[in-house]
Tab-separated table of C-alpha atoms in Angstrom:
chain	number	residue	atom	x	y	z
Z	1	MET	CA	9.450	-70.985	65.634
Z	2	SER	CA	8.127	-69.420	62.446
Z	3	ALA	CA	10.318	-67.046	60.470
Z	4	PRO	CA	9.832	-63.387	61.465
Z	5	SER	CA	8.036	-61.030	59.131
Z	6	PRO	CA	10.215	-58.387	57.396
Z	7	LEU	CA	8.304	-55.835	59.467
Z	8	ASP	CA	9.694	-57.467	62.615
Z	9	ILE	CA	13.335	-57.131	61.513
Z	10	CYS	CA	15.597	-54.187	62.410
Z	11	ARG	CA	16.852	-52.631	59.185
Z	12	HIS	CA	20.244	-51.988	60.799
Z	13	CYS	CA	21.284	-55.133	62.689
Z	14	LYS	CA	18.787	-57.546	61.015
Z	15	SER	CA	17.673	-58.893	64.409
Z	16	ARG	CA	14.099	-59.021	65.678
Z	17	LEU	CA	12.616	-55.644	66.525
Z	18	LEU	CA	11.892	-55.057	70.189
Z	19	LYS	CA	8.255	-55.649	71.046
Z	20	ASN	CA	8.651	-55.738	74.813
Z	21	HIS	CA	11.305	-55.165	77.464
Z	22	ASP	CA	11.613	-56.394	81.038
Z	23	GLU	CA	12.331	-52.868	82.317
Z	24	LEU	CA	9.697	-50.906	80.391
Z	25	LYS	CA	7.755	-50.255	83.594
Z	26	SER	CA	10.755	-48.933	85.539
Z	27	LEU	CA	12.718	-46.753	83.090
Z	28	SER	CA	11.873	-43.050	83.163
Z	29	ILE	CA	14.627	-40.960	81.522
Z	30	VAL	CA	13.694	-40.030	77.961
Z	31	HIS	CA	15.500	-38.393	75.068
Z	32	MET	CA	13.263	-37.077	72.294
Z	33	ASP	CA	14.861	-36.036	69.011
Z	34	CYS	CA	12.922	-34.483	66.128
Z	35	ASP	CA	13.720	-36.322	62.900
Z	36	SER	CA	15.658	-34.150	60.430
Z	37	PHE	CA	13.926	-31.203	62.079
Z	38	TYR	CA	14.489	-28.229	59.758
Z	39	ALA	CA	13.819	-30.320	56.660
Z	40	SER	CA	10.763	-31.941	58.255
Z	41	VAL	CA	9.229	-28.541	59.020
Z	42	GLU	CA	9.753	-27.411	55.416
Z	43	LYS	CA	8.244	-30.622	54.028
Z	44	ARG	CA	5.291	-30.286	56.374
Z	45	ASP	CA	4.611	-26.776	55.080
Z	46	ASN	CA	5.186	-27.646	51.413
Z	47	PRO	CA	3.837	-31.087	50.414
Z	48	ASP	CA	5.505	-30.762	46.988
Z	49	LEU	CA	8.829	-31.367	48.763
Z	50	ARG	CA	7.679	-34.561	50.477
Z	51	ASN	CA	9.295	-37.057	48.090
Z	52	LYS	CA	12.260	-34.911	47.076
Z	53	PRO	CA	15.786	-34.766	48.519
Z	54	LEU	CA	15.883	-31.573	50.590
Z	55	ILE	CA	18.918	-29.775	51.989
Z	56	ILE	CA	18.736	-26.830	54.391
Z	57	GLY	CA	21.668	-24.417	54.150
Z	58	GLY	CA	23.112	-21.582	52.112
Z	59	ASP	CA	23.082	-22.140	48.352
Z	60	SER	CA	26.654	-20.914	47.904
Z	61	ASN	CA	29.410	-23.504	47.537
Z	62	ARG	CA	31.099	-21.841	50.531
Z	63	SER	CA	28.152	-22.752	52.760
Z	64	VAL	CA	27.672	-25.895	54.825
Z	65	VAL	CA	24.737	-28.276	55.108
Z	66	SER	CA	22.586	-27.462	58.116
Z	67	THR	CA	20.174	-30.391	57.740
Z	68	ALA	CA	19.601	-33.043	55.102
Z	69	CYS	CA	16.321	-34.919	54.876
Z	70	TYR	CA	16.453	-38.709	54.954
Z	71	ILE	CA	16.086	-38.946	51.180
Z	72	ALA	CA	19.141	-36.718	50.697
Z	73	ARG	CA	21.034	-38.781	53.260
Z	74	THR	CA	20.673	-41.871	51.081
Z	75	TYR	CA	22.966	-40.077	48.610
Z	76	GLY	CA	25.577	-39.521	51.325
Z	77	VAL	CA	24.666	-35.943	52.259
Z	78	LYS	CA	25.323	-35.163	55.928
Z	79	SER	CA	25.038	-32.241	58.342
Z	80	ALA	CA	28.085	-29.916	58.426
Z	81	MET	CA	29.183	-31.155	54.979
Z	82	PRO	CA	30.461	-28.444	52.586
Z	83	MET	CA	27.646	-27.493	50.235
Z	84	PHE	CA	29.737	-28.029	47.101
Z	85	LYS	CA	30.265	-31.651	48.128
Z	86	ALA	CA	26.554	-32.128	48.901
Z	87	LYS	CA	25.654	-30.797	45.431
Z	88	LYS	CA	28.002	-33.299	43.801
Z	89	LEU	CA	26.510	-36.185	45.756
Z	90	CYS	CA	22.920	-35.115	45.137
Z	91	PRO	CA	22.793	-32.613	42.241
Z	92	HIS	CA	18.994	-32.775	41.974
Z	93	ALA	CA	18.411	-31.847	45.637
Z	94	VAL	CA	16.211	-28.892	46.561
Z	95	ILE	CA	18.236	-26.401	48.622
Z	96	LEU	CA	16.474	-23.995	50.985
Z	97	ARG	CA	18.101	-21.296	53.078
Z	98	GLY	CA	15.761	-22.028	55.963
Z	99	ASN	CA	13.769	-20.007	58.475
Z	100	MET	CA	15.039	-20.013	62.056
Z	101	GLN	CA	12.051	-17.976	63.226
Z	102	LYS	CA	9.686	-20.710	62.079
Z	103	TYR	CA	11.800	-23.543	63.477
Z	104	THR	CA	12.003	-21.873	66.880
Z	105	GLU	CA	8.223	-21.436	67.021
Z	106	VAL	CA	7.627	-25.087	66.088
Z	107	SER	CA	10.158	-26.083	68.746
Z	108	ARG	CA	8.256	-24.093	71.384
Z	109	GLU	CA	5.028	-25.817	70.362
Z	110	ILE	CA	6.640	-29.233	70.844
Z	111	VAL	CA	8.252	-28.339	74.183
Z	112	LYS	CA	4.912	-27.027	75.426
Z	113	LYS	CA	3.417	-30.472	74.843
Z	114	MET	CA	6.327	-32.030	76.726
Z	115	ASN	CA	5.687	-29.712	79.657
Z	116	ASN	CA	2.086	-30.895	79.757
Z	117	LEU	CA	3.461	-34.266	80.880
Z	118	THR	CA	6.124	-33.074	83.289
Z	119	PRO	CA	7.926	-29.887	84.339
Z	120	MET	CA	11.157	-31.906	84.209
Z	121	VAL	CA	12.026	-31.012	80.608
Z	122	GLU	CA	15.560	-30.037	79.620
Z	123	GLN	CA	15.726	-28.647	76.105
Z	124	VAL	CA	19.284	-29.088	74.836
Z	125	SER	CA	18.790	-27.674	71.341
Z	126	VAL	CA	16.001	-26.475	69.097
Z	127	ASP	CA	15.123	-30.045	68.094
Z	128	GLU	CA	15.821	-32.266	71.108
Z	129	ALA	CA	15.123	-32.529	74.815
Z	130	PHE	CA	15.446	-34.791	77.830
Z	131	LEU	CA	12.465	-35.615	80.043
Z	132	ASP	CA	12.448	-37.142	83.507
Z	133	LEU	CA	9.120	-38.937	83.867
Z	134	SER	CA	9.814	-40.308	87.349
Z	135	GLY	CA	6.650	-40.242	89.435
Z	136	THR	CA	4.330	-39.369	86.557
Z	137	GLN	CA	2.559	-42.729	86.632
Z	138	LYS	CA	0.384	-41.718	89.590
Z	139	LEU	CA	-0.710	-38.519	87.858
Z	140	HIS	CA	-1.261	-39.835	84.332
Z	141	LYS	CA	-2.140	-43.468	85.160
Z	142	GLN	CA	0.381	-44.754	82.609
Z	143	TYR	CA	4.000	-45.866	82.649
Z	144	PRO	CA	6.628	-43.442	81.250
Z	145	SER	CA	7.082	-45.693	78.208
Z	146	GLN	CA	3.372	-45.394	77.421
Z	147	LEU	CA	3.289	-41.661	78.087
Z	148	VAL	CA	6.189	-40.850	75.799
Z	149	ALA	CA	4.824	-43.051	72.998
Z	150	ARG	CA	1.502	-41.234	73.268
Z	151	LEU	CA	3.313	-37.877	73.270
Z	152	ALA	CA	5.240	-38.716	70.094
Z	153	LYS	CA	1.992	-39.707	68.378
Z	154	GLU	CA	0.348	-36.458	69.522
Z	155	ILE	CA	3.251	-34.361	68.220
Z	156	GLU	CA	3.139	-36.125	64.863
Z	157	SER	CA	-0.626	-35.685	64.450
Z	158	GLU	CA	-0.926	-32.121	65.787
Z	159	VAL	CA	2.431	-30.554	64.891
Z	160	GLY	CA	3.310	-32.671	61.870
Z	161	ILE	CA	6.805	-33.651	63.016
Z	162	THR	CA	8.011	-37.187	63.767
Z	163	ILE	CA	10.103	-37.972	66.842
Z	164	SER	CA	12.701	-40.609	67.662
Z	165	ILE	CA	12.649	-41.744	71.293
Z	166	GLY	CA	15.299	-43.179	73.578
Z	167	LEU	CA	14.245	-44.594	76.966
Z	168	SER	CA	16.712	-45.547	79.687
Z	169	TYR	CA	17.776	-44.882	83.282
Z	170	ASN	CA	20.194	-41.988	82.574
Z	171	LYS	CA	20.741	-39.230	80.029
Z	172	PHE	CA	23.720	-40.735	78.227
Z	173	LEU	CA	21.950	-44.006	77.511
Z	174	ALA	CA	18.643	-42.308	76.648
Z	175	LYS	CA	20.439	-40.203	74.044
Z	176	MET	CA	22.300	-43.232	72.749
Z	177	ALA	CA	19.043	-45.171	72.498
Z	178	SER	CA	17.314	-42.451	70.472
Z	179	ASP	CA	20.101	-42.689	67.887
Z	180	LEU	CA	19.652	-46.426	67.394
Z	181	GLU	CA	16.510	-46.312	65.265
Z	182	LYS	CA	15.699	-43.282	63.108
Z	183	PRO	CA	13.387	-41.907	61.939
Z	184	LYS	CA	10.335	-42.421	64.135
Z	185	GLY	CA	12.083	-44.965	66.343
Z	186	PHE	CA	11.550	-46.036	69.946
Z	187	SER	CA	14.582	-47.764	71.460
Z	188	VAL	CA	15.242	-48.927	75.016
Z	189	LEU	CA	18.490	-49.468	76.923
Z	190	GLY	CA	17.924	-51.003	80.350
Z	191	GLN	CA	20.276	-51.813	83.220
Z	192	ASN	CA	20.328	-55.592	82.739
Z	193	ASN	CA	23.588	-56.687	81.082
Z	194	ILE	CA	24.221	-53.097	79.950
Z	195	GLU	CA	28.002	-53.542	79.731
Z	196	LYS	CA	27.554	-56.496	77.392
Z	197	VAL	CA	25.010	-54.567	75.302
Z	198	LEU	CA	27.335	-51.557	74.958
Z	199	ALA	CA	30.521	-53.559	74.364
Z	200	PRO	CA	30.449	-53.709	70.516
Z	201	PHE	CA	29.626	-50.012	69.972
Z	202	SER	CA	32.303	-47.674	68.625
Z	203	VAL	CA	33.812	-45.141	71.048
Z	204	SER	CA	32.681	-42.473	68.562
Z	205	LYS	CA	29.202	-42.882	70.090
Z	206	ILE	CA	30.429	-41.198	73.286
Z	207	TRP	CA	29.757	-37.472	73.724
Z	208	GLY	CA	32.969	-35.517	73.303
Z	209	VAL	CA	34.760	-38.108	71.187
Z	210	GLY	CA	35.413	-36.220	67.972
Z	211	LYS	CA	38.006	-36.730	65.262
Z	212	VAL	CA	41.011	-35.695	67.358
Z	213	LEU	CA	40.208	-37.726	70.467
Z	214	GLY	CA	38.875	-40.572	68.342
Z	215	LYS	CA	42.192	-40.873	66.492
Z	216	LYS	CA	44.086	-40.779	69.787
Z	217	LEU	CA	41.913	-43.517	71.263
Z	218	ASN	CA	42.225	-45.665	68.143
Z	219	ALA	CA	46.008	-45.179	68.097
Z	220	ASN	CA	46.065	-46.521	71.657
Z	221	GLY	CA	44.085	-49.584	70.633
Z	222	ILE	CA	40.725	-48.334	71.925
Z	223	GLU	CA	38.013	-48.680	69.302
Z	224	THR	CA	34.958	-50.004	71.143
Z	225	PHE	CA	33.217	-49.700	74.489
Z	226	ALA	CA	34.612	-53.142	75.303
Z	227	ASP	CA	38.152	-51.779	74.986
Z	228	LEU	CA	37.335	-49.023	77.488
Z	229	GLN	CA	35.648	-51.446	79.862
Z	230	LYS	CA	38.898	-53.434	80.152
Z	231	LEU	CA	40.890	-50.400	81.348
Z	232	ASP	CA	40.849	-49.052	84.900
Z	233	GLN	CA	39.818	-45.475	85.583
Z	234	GLU	CA	43.241	-44.444	86.885
Z	235	THR	CA	44.908	-45.386	83.599
Z	236	LEU	CA	42.311	-43.472	81.593
Z	237	LEU	CA	42.664	-40.417	83.854
Z	238	LYS	CA	46.431	-40.339	83.400
Z	239	THR	CA	46.147	-40.631	79.643
Z	240	TYR	CA	43.092	-38.494	78.854
Z	241	GLY	CA	42.620	-36.248	81.887
Z	242	LYS	CA	39.064	-35.533	83.059
Z	243	MET	CA	37.723	-36.977	79.830
Z	244	GLY	CA	39.215	-40.314	80.854
Z	245	SER	CA	36.856	-40.509	83.805
Z	246	ARG	CA	33.866	-39.775	81.564
Z	247	LEU	CA	34.997	-42.409	79.092
Z	248	LYS	CA	35.101	-45.031	81.831
Z	249	TYR	CA	31.711	-44.140	83.297
Z	250	PHE	CA	29.949	-43.956	79.940
Z	251	SER	CA	31.493	-47.233	78.743
Z	252	VAL	CA	29.771	-49.120	81.576
Z	253	GLY	CA	26.490	-47.204	81.277
Z	254	LYS	CA	26.963	-44.756	84.155
Z	255	ASP	CA	25.933	-41.100	84.041
Z	256	ASN	CA	24.990	-39.101	87.146
Z	257	ARG	CA	23.807	-35.962	85.341
Z	258	GLN	CA	20.249	-34.980	86.190
Z	259	VAL	CA	17.581	-33.631	83.856
Z	260	LYS	CA	17.644	-29.876	84.475
Z	261	PRO	CA	14.500	-27.959	83.491
Z	262	ALA	CA	14.725	-24.326	82.429
Z	263	ALA	CA	14.381	-21.688	85.129
Z	264	ARG	CA	10.846	-20.540	85.828
Z	265	GLU	CA	9.908	-17.091	84.618
Z	266	GLY	CA	9.904	-15.470	88.056
Z	267	GLY	CA	13.442	-16.583	88.808
Z	268	ARG	CA	14.906	-16.005	85.358
Z	269	LYS	CA	18.332	-14.385	85.539
Z	270	SER	CA	19.427	-14.955	81.969
Z	271	ILE	CA	18.212	-16.084	78.560
Z	272	GLY	CA	20.508	-18.410	76.695
Z	273	ARG	CA	20.849	-21.194	74.184
Z	274	GLU	CA	23.627	-23.670	73.555
Z	275	THR	CA	24.258	-26.620	71.284
Z	276	THR	CA	26.589	-29.589	71.641
Z	277	PHE	CA	28.210	-30.952	68.486
Z	278	PHE	CA	28.446	-34.655	67.785
Z	279	LYS	CA	31.909	-34.055	66.294
Z	280	ASP	CA	34.372	-31.427	67.520
Z	281	ILE	CA	34.663	-28.273	65.396
Z	282	HIS	CA	37.684	-25.982	65.160
Z	283	GLU	CA	36.985	-24.012	61.963
Z	284	HIS	CA	35.876	-20.517	62.980
Z	285	SER	CA	33.783	-20.128	59.825
Z	286	ILE	CA	31.608	-23.091	60.832
Z	287	LEU	CA	31.503	-21.927	64.453
Z	288	LYS	CA	30.263	-18.508	63.298
Z	289	ASN	CA	27.488	-20.184	61.346
Z	290	LYS	CA	26.420	-22.014	64.482
Z	291	LEU	CA	26.701	-18.855	66.598
Z	292	TRP	CA	24.336	-17.019	64.254
Z	293	ASP	CA	21.837	-19.841	64.691
Z	294	VAL	CA	22.113	-19.568	68.472
Z	295	CYS	CA	21.908	-15.751	68.470
Z	296	GLU	CA	18.665	-15.893	66.488
Z	297	GLN	CA	17.234	-18.360	68.996
Z	298	VAL	CA	18.237	-16.133	71.926
Z	299	HIS	CA	16.659	-13.176	70.136
Z	300	GLN	CA	13.395	-15.076	69.693
Z	301	ASP	CA	13.458	-16.203	73.334
Z	302	ALA	CA	14.097	-12.640	74.512
Z	303	LYS	CA	11.082	-11.419	72.532
Z	304	HIS	CA	9.000	-14.310	73.848
Z	305	HIS	CA	9.881	-13.489	77.476
Z	306	ASN	CA	9.675	-9.723	76.877
Z	307	LYS	CA	13.234	-9.148	78.100
Z	308	ALA	CA	16.449	-7.453	76.970
Z	309	GLY	CA	19.915	-7.767	78.480
Z	310	TYR	CA	22.956	-5.623	79.153
Z	311	THR	CA	25.475	-8.491	79.128
Z	312	VAL	CA	26.181	-10.834	76.214
Z	313	THR	CA	28.155	-13.982	77.040
Z	314	LEU	CA	29.856	-16.438	74.722
Z	315	LYS	CA	30.248	-19.956	76.102
Z	316	LEU	CA	32.575	-22.508	74.561
Z	317	LYS	CA	33.396	-26.015	75.705
Z	318	THR	CA	36.602	-27.532	74.352
Z	319	ASN	CA	37.033	-31.138	73.285
Z	320	ASP	CA	38.613	-31.897	76.681
Z	321	PHE	CA	35.552	-30.456	78.492
Z	322	GLN	CA	37.184	-27.172	79.529
Z	323	THR	CA	34.535	-24.445	79.668
Z	324	LEU	CA	35.495	-20.982	78.416
Z	325	THR	CA	33.273	-17.920	78.784
Z	326	ARG	CA	33.705	-14.358	77.587
Z	327	SER	CA	31.238	-11.642	78.608
Z	328	HIS	CA	30.731	-8.130	77.308
Z	329	THR	CA	28.478	-5.575	79.004
Z	330	LEU	CA	26.832	-2.960	76.805
Z	331	PRO	CA	26.006	0.635	77.770
Z	332	SER	CA	22.417	-0.071	76.671
Z	333	PRO	CA	20.525	-3.396	76.761
Z	334	THR	CA	19.869	-5.344	73.580
Z	335	MET	CA	17.710	-8.131	72.245
Z	336	LEU	CA	18.908	-7.962	68.626
Z	337	ALA	CA	20.558	-11.041	67.129
Z	338	ASN	CA	22.902	-8.933	65.004
Z	339	ILE	CA	24.362	-7.119	67.997
Z	340	MET	CA	24.794	-10.337	69.984
Z	341	PHE	CA	26.410	-11.981	66.971
Z	342	ASP	CA	28.932	-9.175	66.473
Z	343	ILE	CA	29.945	-9.351	70.140
Z	344	VAL	CA	30.390	-13.122	70.331
Z	345	CYS	CA	32.327	-13.166	67.045
Z	346	GLN	CA	34.741	-10.601	68.468
Z	347	SER	CA	35.183	-12.830	71.514
Z	348	LEU	CA	35.667	-15.916	69.343
Z	349	ALA	CA	38.387	-14.159	67.326
Z	350	LYS	CA	40.444	-13.763	70.514
Z	351	MET	CA	40.473	-17.511	71.202
Z	352	ARG	CA	43.437	-19.663	70.227
Z	353	PRO	CA	42.815	-20.841	66.644
Z	354	THR	CA	44.106	-24.340	67.449
Z	355	LEU	CA	41.296	-25.105	69.904
Z	356	SER	CA	38.491	-27.497	68.974
Z	357	TYR	CA	35.035	-27.178	70.486
Z	358	ARG	CA	32.191	-29.522	71.301
Z	359	LEU	CA	29.698	-26.858	72.449
Z	360	VAL	CA	28.836	-23.231	71.735
Z	361	GLY	CA	26.375	-21.076	73.611
Z	362	VAL	CA	25.179	-17.480	73.816
Z	363	SER	CA	23.302	-15.850	76.669
Z	364	LEU	CA	21.819	-12.511	77.675
Z	365	SER	CA	21.978	-11.513	81.339
Z	366	ASN	CA	21.420	-8.442	83.511
Z	367	LEU	CA	17.892	-8.559	82.124
Z	368	THR	CA	15.660	-5.535	81.990
Z	369	ASP	CA	12.563	-4.012	80.388
Z	370	PRO	CA	12.739	-4.339	76.580
Z	371	GLN	CA	11.533	-0.751	76.200
Z	372	LYS	CA	15.040	0.292	77.222
Z	373	ALA	CA	16.639	-1.903	74.571
Z	374	ASP	CA	18.569	-0.832	71.498
Z	375	PRO	CA	18.111	2.949	71.571
Z	376	LEU	CA	18.518	4.625	68.195
Z	377	ASP	CA	22.095	5.875	67.922
Z	378	PHE	CA	22.324	8.387	65.106
Z	379	LEU	CA	26.113	8.031	65.132
Z	380	GLU	CA	25.674	4.328	64.308
Z	381	PRO	CA	23.479	3.999	61.182
Z	382	LYS	CA	23.876	0.218	61.321
Z	383	ASN	CA	22.074	0.089	64.683
Z	384	ILE	CA	19.264	2.264	63.370
Z	385	THR	CA	18.820	-0.111	60.426
Z	386	ASN	CA	18.760	-3.178	62.677
Z	387	GLN	CA	16.066	-1.770	64.933
Z	388	LYS	CA	13.953	-0.486	62.056
Z	389	ILE	CA	14.059	-3.916	60.440
Z	390	GLU	CA	12.999	-5.582	63.696
Z	391	ASN	CA	10.177	-3.110	64.303
Z	392	ALA	CA	8.917	-3.390	60.731
Z	393	MET	CA	8.888	-7.189	60.841
Z	394	ASP	CA	7.042	-7.197	64.156
Z	395	GLU	CA	4.360	-4.883	62.753
Z	396	ILE	CA	3.923	-7.014	59.619
Z	397	ARG	CA	3.661	-10.231	61.633
Z	398	GLU	CA	1.129	-8.650	63.970
Z	399	LYS	CA	-1.093	-7.724	61.028
Z	400	PHE	CA	-0.595	-10.662	58.673
Z	401	GLY	CA	0.770	-13.534	60.775
Z	402	ARG	CA	4.192	-14.921	61.573
Z	403	LYS	CA	4.800	-16.320	58.061
Z	404	ALA	CA	4.281	-12.950	56.370
Z	405	VAL	CA	7.971	-12.058	56.698
Z	406	ILE	CA	11.033	-14.213	57.238
Z	407	LYS	CA	14.000	-13.058	59.289
Z	408	GLY	CA	17.357	-14.108	57.898
Z	409	ARG	CA	20.945	-13.048	58.277
Z	410	SER	CA	20.947	-12.094	54.605
Z	411	VAL	CA	19.055	-8.901	55.612
Z	412	LYS	CA	22.236	-7.614	57.191
Z	413	ASN	CA	25.111	-9.785	56.046
Z	414	LYS	CA	25.481	-10.668	52.377
Z	415	LYS	CA	27.845	-13.580	53.080
Z	416	PRO	CA	25.854	-16.669	52.080
Z	417	ASN	CA	27.811	-18.997	54.335
Z	418	ASN	CA	26.632	-16.997	57.350
Z	419	SER	CA	22.980	-16.752	56.400
Z	420	LEU	CA	21.983	-19.975	58.129
Z	421	PRO	CA	24.153	-21.876	60.564
Z	422	GLU	CA	24.691	-25.591	60.505
Z	423	LYS	CA	22.563	-27.858	62.584
Z	424	PRO	CA	24.610	-30.057	64.866
Z	425	SER	CA	24.722	-33.811	64.387
Z	426	PRO	CA	23.063	-35.886	67.088
Z	427	GLN	CA	24.918	-35.538	70.289
C-alpha cells in the first residue's frame, strides 16, 4: 500500500482520516458546533482580523476570556481564562468586548437553516445544537450524513461561519464526535466496537466531570473510559451517587436522552436559555458573567417572540446533577435583561458559596403582551433609564439597521468583568 498523503492524516492522532464508515447510512443523531463562534462572527464582519489572534471578552485584567479564535489558542489562550493571563500568553492579541445582539441574530439564522431540514432541532446554547435526522431520507432523498454535510457547507457559504459535526446514534456520542476534529471537522462514532473505541479517552470527556469530580475519579484509579468499563454500576452508584450511573452508561456509549425541539409558538409557556459548562464553575463572579450572557439572550428571544413575563427563574445544576431553581414574580411583566439579571443575581447570592455548577439558565414565564411590560416607575429612575435605552435602540435599529447600535452591559454597569460573559467550553 502506498504511503498516505499528509492531507489524509489526522493532525491529532496521526492515523488515516476517515473517508467512509460502515454505519454512515444508519446514524442519524447530529451535534453541530460553530467553530470559535463569537470570534468567527467578528472575523467574518472585519476581514482585517482574519489572520490575527482575536480574543472576545472584557479588556480589564479582572475579566475572563469568553472566546479565543484558533490563532489565539495556539498561544495557549482558552475560554474562561483570566484576561491578565491571556494577555501574557498572547500580548499582541486583538481584544474585543463583543456584541451579544449580533451573535444571537447569527445564531437564529443558523438554526433556521437547521429547521429547514427537520423540526427535531434542540438548541443547547447560542452556538451549538443537536438534530435528529431520523426519517428525513424519504423527504430529502439523502442520508443524514449527506444532509448534514450539505447543511454545514450551506451555512459556511451563506452565513460565513464554519461548523464542526459529530454524527452518531445518541447525543452523548454525537457531542463527543464533534469535539474530535475542529475546526470544520466531520467525525463519526458508530455502534460497532464502541466500547473499544472509547476505552482510551480520558474521563474528563464525560459531561459533568469537572475538576472536583475528575480529581476524585483519578484518586480512585479511574482515569479513562476503560477504567469505568471495568467497574459495575452498583459500585459506581455507591461511590458517586446518581452520577455513577451516568458514568457507567456513558463509558459504554449509552445515552437514552432524546433530541428535544423547542416548544412551538402556540404552546409556548416560557422563554428561556441555558448553557452547560465543560468544566464545573463555583466562582460567583464568573457565574454572573455567564448569567448576563444568558439574560441578554432571553431578552432578545422575548423581543423576537413579542412576549414579556411576570416570573423570572434562575436554574442551576450542580456538579452532582442536582437541579436548583429559584423563581421571583414581579408586580409588572418585564423583558429587560437588566431586570432579569438583577433578580437572578440576588437568587445566586443566596446559594451556598461552596457549590459548583455545571449549568446555568434563566427563563421568563407567565407570559403576556409586551405592551404591559416595564411600566415607567418614577420612583425608580434606574427603571426609567433602562426602558428609555431599550426604546431608543429599537428606534435607531428600525431606521438604520441592527448594526447601528450595539447593546452591552457597559451601558448600565461600569464593571468591565460583567460587560460580556464567558462562553462555555464545549460540553
